[in-house]
PDB file of C-alpha atoms in Angstrom:
ATOM      1  CA  MET T   1       0.000   0.000   0.000  1.00  0.00           C
ATOM      2  CA  LYS T   2       2.868   2.409   0.832  1.00  0.00           C
ATOM      3  CA  ARG T   3       4.366   1.772  -2.625  1.00  0.00           C
ATOM      4  CA  ILE T   4       1.210   3.170  -4.231  1.00  0.00           C
ATOM      5  CA  ILE T   5       0.735   6.133  -1.901  1.00  0.00           C
ATOM      6  CA  ILE T   6       4.257   7.577  -2.323  1.00  0.00           C
ATOM      7  CA  PRO T   7       4.072   7.863  -6.156  1.00  0.00           C
ATOM      8  CA  ILE T   8       0.597   9.362  -5.879  1.00  0.00           C
ATOM      9  CA  LEU T   9       1.815  11.962  -3.388  1.00  0.00           C
ATOM     10  CA  LEU T  10       4.825  12.789  -5.586  1.00  0.00           C
ATOM     11  CA  PHE T  11       2.601  13.145  -8.646  1.00  0.00           C
ATOM     12  CA  SER T  12       0.205  15.408  -6.714  1.00  0.00           C
ATOM     13  CA  ALA T  13       3.106  17.584  -5.562  1.00  0.00           C
ATOM     14  CA  ILE T  14       4.407  17.922  -9.131  1.00  0.00           C
ATOM     15  CA  VAL T  15       0.947  18.899 -10.413  1.00  0.00           C
ATOM     16  CA  PHE T  16       0.577  21.465  -7.608  1.00  0.00           C
ATOM     17  CA  VAL T  17       3.993  23.032  -8.253  1.00  0.00           C
ATOM     18  CA  SER T  18       3.457  23.210 -12.015  1.00  0.00           C
ATOM     19  CA  SER T  19       0.028  24.804 -11.596  1.00  0.00           C
ATOM     20  CA  CYS T  20       1.523  27.453  -9.295  1.00  0.00           C
ATOM     21  CA  SER T  21       4.251  28.253 -11.811  1.00  0.00           C
ATOM     22  CA  SER T  22       1.691  28.703 -14.587  1.00  0.00           C
ATOM     23  CA  CYS T  23      -0.141  31.196 -12.358  1.00  0.00           C
ATOM     24  CA  SER T  24       2.994  33.310 -12.112  1.00  0.00           C
ATOM     25  CA  ASP T  25       3.350  33.141 -15.915  1.00  0.00           C
ATOM     26  CA  ASN T  26      -0.208  34.479 -16.249  1.00  0.00           C
ATOM     27  CA  LYS T  27       0.647  37.459 -14.060  1.00  0.00           C
ATOM     28  CA  LYS T  28       3.669  38.185 -16.252  1.00  0.00           C
ATOM     29  CA  GLN T  29       1.489  38.273 -19.374  1.00  0.00           C
ATOM     30  CA  ASP T  30      -1.157  40.513 -17.794  1.00  0.00           C
ATOM     31  CA  GLN T  31       1.443  43.281 -17.408  1.00  0.00           C
ATOM     32  CA  ASN T  32       0.972  44.387 -21.038  1.00  0.00           C
ATOM     33  CA  PRO T  33      -1.238  47.499 -20.645  1.00  0.00           C
ATOM     34  CA  LEU T  34      -1.982  47.987 -24.346  1.00  0.00           C
ATOM     35  CA  LEU T  35      -4.045  44.936 -25.130  1.00  0.00           C
ATOM     36  CA  PRO T  36      -4.510  42.252 -22.488  1.00  0.00           C
ATOM     37  CA  GLU T  37      -4.046  38.750 -23.805  1.00  0.00           C
ATOM     38  CA  PRO T  38      -7.416  36.975 -23.785  1.00  0.00           C
ATOM     39  CA  GLU T  39      -7.484  33.259 -23.270  1.00  0.00           C
ATOM     40  CA  LEU T  40      -7.749  31.656 -26.678  1.00  0.00           C
ATOM     41  CA  LYS T  41      -8.785  28.123 -27.291  1.00  0.00           C
ATOM     42  CA  THR T  42      -8.510  27.631 -31.018  1.00  0.00           C
ATOM     43  CA  ASP T  43     -10.893  25.217 -32.616  1.00  0.00           C
ATOM     44  CA  ALA T  44     -11.937  24.187 -36.097  1.00  0.00           C
ATOM     45  CA  GLU T  45     -14.058  27.332 -36.441  1.00  0.00           C
ATOM     46  CA  ASP T  46     -11.023  29.571 -35.775  1.00  0.00           C
ATOM     47  CA  THR T  47      -8.883  27.601 -38.193  1.00  0.00           C
ATOM     48  CA  LEU T  48     -11.580  27.865 -40.858  1.00  0.00           C
ATOM     49  CA  ALA T  49     -11.990  31.625 -40.319  1.00  0.00           C
ATOM     50  CA  ILE T  50      -8.237  32.202 -40.548  1.00  0.00           C
ATOM     51  CA  ASN T  51      -7.911  29.958 -43.608  1.00  0.00           C
ATOM     52  CA  ASN T  52     -10.757  31.801 -45.368  1.00  0.00           C
ATOM     53  CA  LEU T  53      -9.081  35.165 -44.762  1.00  0.00           C
ATOM     54  CA  ILE T  54      -5.671  33.880 -45.844  1.00  0.00           C
ATOM     55  CA  ASP T  55      -7.091  32.137 -48.935  1.00  0.00           C
ATOM     56  CA  GLN T  56      -8.885  35.338 -49.955  1.00  0.00           C
ATOM     57  CA  TYR T  57      -5.695  37.353 -49.407  1.00  0.00           C
ATOM     58  CA  MET T  58      -3.568  34.839 -51.326  1.00  0.00           C
ATOM     59  CA  GLY T  59      -6.104  34.748 -54.170  1.00  0.00           C
ATOM     60  CA  LEU T  60      -5.856  38.503 -54.577  1.00  0.00           C
ATOM     61  CA  LEU T  61      -2.055  38.313 -54.623  1.00  0.00           C
ATOM     62  CA  ALA T  62      -2.146  35.430 -57.143  1.00  0.00           C
ATOM     63  CA  ASP T  63      -4.279  37.647 -59.391  1.00  0.00           C
ATOM     64  CA  ASN T  64      -1.737  40.479 -58.885  1.00  0.00           C
ATOM     65  CA  ASN T  65      -4.506  42.531 -57.296  1.00  0.00           C
ATOM     66  CA  VAL T  66      -2.093  44.075 -54.802  1.00  0.00           C
ATOM     67  CA  ASP T  67      -4.345  47.020 -53.937  1.00  0.00           C
ATOM     68  CA  ALA T  68      -7.226  44.797 -52.778  1.00  0.00           C
ATOM     69  CA  ALA T  69      -4.839  42.435 -50.943  1.00  0.00           C
ATOM     70  CA  VAL T  70      -3.196  45.262 -48.994  1.00  0.00           C
ATOM     71  CA  ASP T  71      -6.630  46.720 -48.239  1.00  0.00           C
ATOM     72  CA  MET T  72      -7.311  43.505 -46.252  1.00  0.00           C
ATOM     73  CA  LEU T  73      -4.433  44.297 -43.856  1.00  0.00           C
ATOM     74  CA  ASN T  74      -5.033  46.046 -40.557  1.00  0.00           C
ATOM     75  CA  ARG T  75      -3.178  47.488 -37.564  1.00  0.00           C
ATOM     76  CA  LEU T  76      -3.871  47.782 -33.866  1.00  0.00           C
ATOM     77  CA  LYS T  77      -4.302  51.395 -32.795  1.00  0.00           C
ATOM     78  CA  ASP T  78      -5.390  52.394 -29.305  1.00  0.00           C
ATOM     79  CA  GLY T  79      -6.457  48.796 -28.719  1.00  0.00           C
ATOM     80  CA  GLU T  80      -8.746  48.756 -31.767  1.00  0.00           C
ATOM     81  CA  VAL T  81      -8.328  47.026 -35.114  1.00  0.00           C
ATOM     82  CA  VAL T  82      -8.134  49.650 -37.867  1.00  0.00           C
ATOM     83  CA  PRO T  83      -7.099  49.568 -41.539  1.00  0.00           C
ATOM     84  CA  MET T  84      -3.478  50.386 -42.292  1.00  0.00           C
ATOM     85  CA  GLU T  85      -2.687  54.085 -42.368  1.00  0.00           C
ATOM     86  CA  PRO T  86      -3.071  55.378 -45.953  1.00  0.00           C
ATOM     87  CA  LYS T  87       0.626  56.327 -46.202  1.00  0.00           C
ATOM     88  CA  GLU T  88       1.778  52.912 -44.971  1.00  0.00           C
ATOM     89  CA  ALA T  89      -0.676  51.101 -47.255  1.00  0.00           C
ATOM     90  CA  LYS T  90       0.457  53.189 -50.239  1.00  0.00           C
ATOM     91  CA  GLU T  91       4.126  52.389 -49.549  1.00  0.00           C
ATOM     92  CA  TYR T  92       3.410  48.682 -49.096  1.00  0.00           C
ATOM     93  CA  LYS T  93       1.361  48.586 -52.305  1.00  0.00           C
ATOM     94  CA  ALA T  94       4.210  50.327 -54.142  1.00  0.00           C
ATOM     95  CA  VAL T  95       6.717  47.728 -52.961  1.00  0.00           C
ATOM     96  CA  LEU T  96       4.514  44.729 -53.816  1.00  0.00           C
ATOM     97  CA  SER T  97       3.553  46.232 -57.186  1.00  0.00           C
ATOM     98  CA  LYS T  98       7.191  46.213 -58.289  1.00  0.00           C
ATOM     99  CA  PHE T  99       6.984  42.418 -58.536  1.00  0.00           C
ATOM    100  CA  HIS T 100       4.875  40.283 -60.816  1.00  0.00           C
ATOM    101  CA  ILE T 101       3.525  37.471 -58.673  1.00  0.00           C
ATOM    102  CA  TYR T 102       3.601  34.166 -60.569  1.00  0.00           C
ATOM    103  CA  GLY T 103       2.374  31.976 -57.741  1.00  0.00           C
ATOM    104  CA  VAL T 104       1.376  31.997 -54.092  1.00  0.00           C
ATOM    105  CA  LYS T 105       1.644  29.219 -51.522  1.00  0.00           C
ATOM    106  CA  LYS T 106       0.929  28.939 -47.813  1.00  0.00           C
ATOM    107  CA  LYS T 107       3.999  27.481 -46.144  1.00  0.00           C
ATOM    108  CA  GLY T 108       3.473  27.780 -42.405  1.00  0.00           C
ATOM    109  CA  PHE T 109       0.479  28.078 -40.113  1.00  0.00           C
ATOM    110  CA  LEU T 110       1.230  28.762 -36.465  1.00  0.00           C
ATOM    111  CA  ILE T 111      -1.400  29.915 -33.994  1.00  0.00           C
ATOM    112  CA  ARG T 112       0.072  30.942 -30.643  1.00  0.00           C
ATOM    113  CA  SER T 113      -2.497  33.276 -29.118  1.00  0.00           C
ATOM    114  CA  ALA T 114      -5.099  35.903 -29.940  1.00  0.00           C
ATOM    115  CA  ARG T 115      -2.518  38.269 -31.418  1.00  0.00           C
ATOM    116  CA  ASN T 116       0.881  36.601 -31.843  1.00  0.00           C
ATOM    117  CA  ASN T 117       0.636  34.217 -34.758  1.00  0.00           C
ATOM    118  CA  ASP T 118       2.513  33.556 -37.967  1.00  0.00           C
ATOM    119  CA  ILE T 119       1.158  32.491 -41.326  1.00  0.00           C
ATOM    120  CA  THR T 120       4.023  32.235 -43.810  1.00  0.00           C
ATOM    121  CA  ILE T 121       3.101  32.908 -47.417  1.00  0.00           C
ATOM    122  CA  LEU T 122       5.521  32.323 -50.268  1.00  0.00           C
ATOM    123  CA  LEU T 123       5.285  34.602 -53.292  1.00  0.00           C
ATOM    124  CA  GLN T 124       6.924  33.430 -56.501  1.00  0.00           C
ATOM    125  CA  ILE T 125       8.362  36.584 -58.041  1.00  0.00           C
ATOM    126  CA  ILE T 126      10.581  35.063 -60.734  1.00  0.00           C
ATOM    127  CA  LYS T 127       8.844  33.457 -63.699  1.00  0.00           C
ATOM    128  CA  SER T 128      11.232  30.473 -63.794  1.00  0.00           C
ATOM    129  CA  GLY T 129      11.021  30.045 -60.012  1.00  0.00           C
ATOM    130  CA  ASP T 130       9.537  27.096 -58.132  1.00  0.00           C
ATOM    131  CA  LEU T 131       7.293  27.493 -55.100  1.00  0.00           C
ATOM    132  CA  ASP T 132       7.822  23.916 -53.930  1.00  0.00           C
ATOM    133  CA  LYS T 133      11.609  24.220 -54.061  1.00  0.00           C
ATOM    134  CA  GLU T 134      11.453  27.837 -52.843  1.00  0.00           C
ATOM    135  CA  ILE T 135      13.421  29.134 -55.808  1.00  0.00           C
ATOM    136  CA  GLY T 136      12.681  32.679 -56.940  1.00  0.00           C
ATOM    137  CA  VAL T 137      10.346  33.329 -54.040  1.00  0.00           C
ATOM    138  CA  THR T 138      10.018  35.762 -51.184  1.00  0.00           C
ATOM    139  CA  ALA T 139       8.234  35.114 -47.907  1.00  0.00           C
ATOM    140  CA  GLN T 140       5.590  37.243 -46.300  1.00  0.00           C
ATOM    141  CA  HIS T 141       4.546  36.785 -42.674  1.00  0.00           C
ATOM    142  CA  ILE T 142       0.945  37.515 -41.739  1.00  0.00           C
ATOM    143  CA  ASN T 143      -0.222  37.754 -38.136  1.00  0.00           C
ATOM    144  CA  PRO T 144      -3.932  36.958 -37.769  1.00  0.00           C
ATOM    145  CA  ILE T 145      -5.294  38.625 -34.635  1.00  0.00           C
ATOM    146  CA  PHE T 146      -8.517  37.882 -32.769  1.00  0.00           C
ATOM    147  CA  LYS T 147     -10.492  40.826 -31.444  1.00  0.00           C
ATOM    148  CA  GLU T 148     -14.084  40.890 -30.223  1.00  0.00           C
ATOM    149  CA  GLY T 149     -15.038  37.562 -31.781  1.00  0.00           C
ATOM    150  CA  GLN T 150     -13.476  38.128 -35.194  1.00  0.00           C
ATOM    151  CA  TRP T 151     -10.148  37.399 -36.909  1.00  0.00           C
ATOM    152  CA  TYR T 152      -8.259  40.140 -38.776  1.00  0.00           C
ATOM    153  CA  LEU T 153      -5.089  40.063 -40.858  1.00  0.00           C
ATOM    154  CA  THR T 154      -2.073  42.149 -39.896  1.00  0.00           C
ATOM    155  CA  LEU T 155       1.552  42.038 -40.947  1.00  0.00           C
ATOM    156  CA  LEU T 156       3.790  40.275 -38.460  1.00  0.00           C
ATOM    157  CA  ASP T 157       5.479  43.182 -36.706  1.00  0.00           C
ATOM    158  CA  LEU T 158       7.263  43.074 -33.357  1.00  0.00           C
ATOM    159  CA  LYS T 159       6.803  46.825 -33.009  1.00  0.00           C
ATOM    160  CA  ALA T 160       3.026  46.766 -33.469  1.00  0.00           C
ATOM    161  CA  GLU T 161       0.915  48.132 -30.652  1.00  0.00           C
ATOM    162  CA  GLY T 162       0.075  45.515 -28.069  1.00  0.00           C
ATOM    163  CA  VAL T 163       2.305  42.852 -29.598  1.00  0.00           C
ATOM    164  CA  TYR T 164       5.172  41.421 -27.618  1.00  0.00           C
ATOM    165  CA  ASP T 165       8.049  39.338 -28.933  1.00  0.00           C
ATOM    166  CA  VAL T 166       6.328  36.631 -30.949  1.00  0.00           C
ATOM    167  CA  PHE T 167       9.479  34.522 -30.939  1.00  0.00           C
ATOM    168  CA  ASP T 168       9.836  34.446 -27.140  1.00  0.00           C
ATOM    169  CA  GLU T 169       8.295  31.119 -26.116  1.00  0.00           C
ATOM    170  CA  SER T 170       7.612  32.386 -22.592  1.00  0.00           C
ATOM    171  CA  ASN T 171       5.040  34.776 -24.118  1.00  0.00           C
ATOM    172  CA  THR T 172       2.978  32.107 -25.885  1.00  0.00           C
ATOM    173  CA  ASN T 173      -0.055  30.599 -24.201  1.00  0.00           C
ATOM    174  CA  ASN T 174       1.881  30.104 -20.970  1.00  0.00           C
ATOM    175  CA  GLY T 175       4.709  28.513 -22.932  1.00  0.00           C
ATOM    176  CA  ASN T 176       2.452  26.022 -24.726  1.00  0.00           C
ATOM    177  CA  VAL T 177       2.864  26.734 -28.421  1.00  0.00           C
ATOM    178  CA  GLU T 178       0.097  25.204 -30.485  1.00  0.00           C
ATOM    179  CA  PHE T 179       0.884  24.090 -34.015  1.00  0.00           C
ATOM    180  CA  ILE T 180      -1.926  23.595 -36.480  1.00  0.00           C
ATOM    181  CA  LYS T 181      -0.652  21.720 -39.507  1.00  0.00           C
ATOM    182  CA  GLN T 182      -1.978  22.284 -42.991  1.00  0.00           C
TER     183      GLN T 182
END
């Protein structure tokens, strides 16, 4: 009987200690005054919503409709999701318009939290390039954010309002990074 009780007590102690450490991690995350990190439990509905937005965005790029694609991109400003500033959008459109886009492919799909995510999109910009071999391509990183029950597309930007270092694993769902494979 003692052989069973000791492992159970040890297991209980480990669970207790780990739950206390996750509480301290939550306090660390709540210190961001710009946009508190809501708890996000992604499900098939979130994945579908994000995929629909990304597919629409990629379709516009594949058709070389850069203006409409960039018009889908947003920013966080004063805690609200707003379209890109006209000057920024104009500059981004000018850069993308310099390339003819021969193909578009989604490469990565990583959902970490409500605002620190990374969808990697490959753009084939050389006619003789190859998306599958990543020859003649450039990568674009999109950060879908969740605000008030809806997903929005933003550019992945460490300096964006309310966004902390997306590559710091201690800032991702209490250290639990969730991968959703495509």
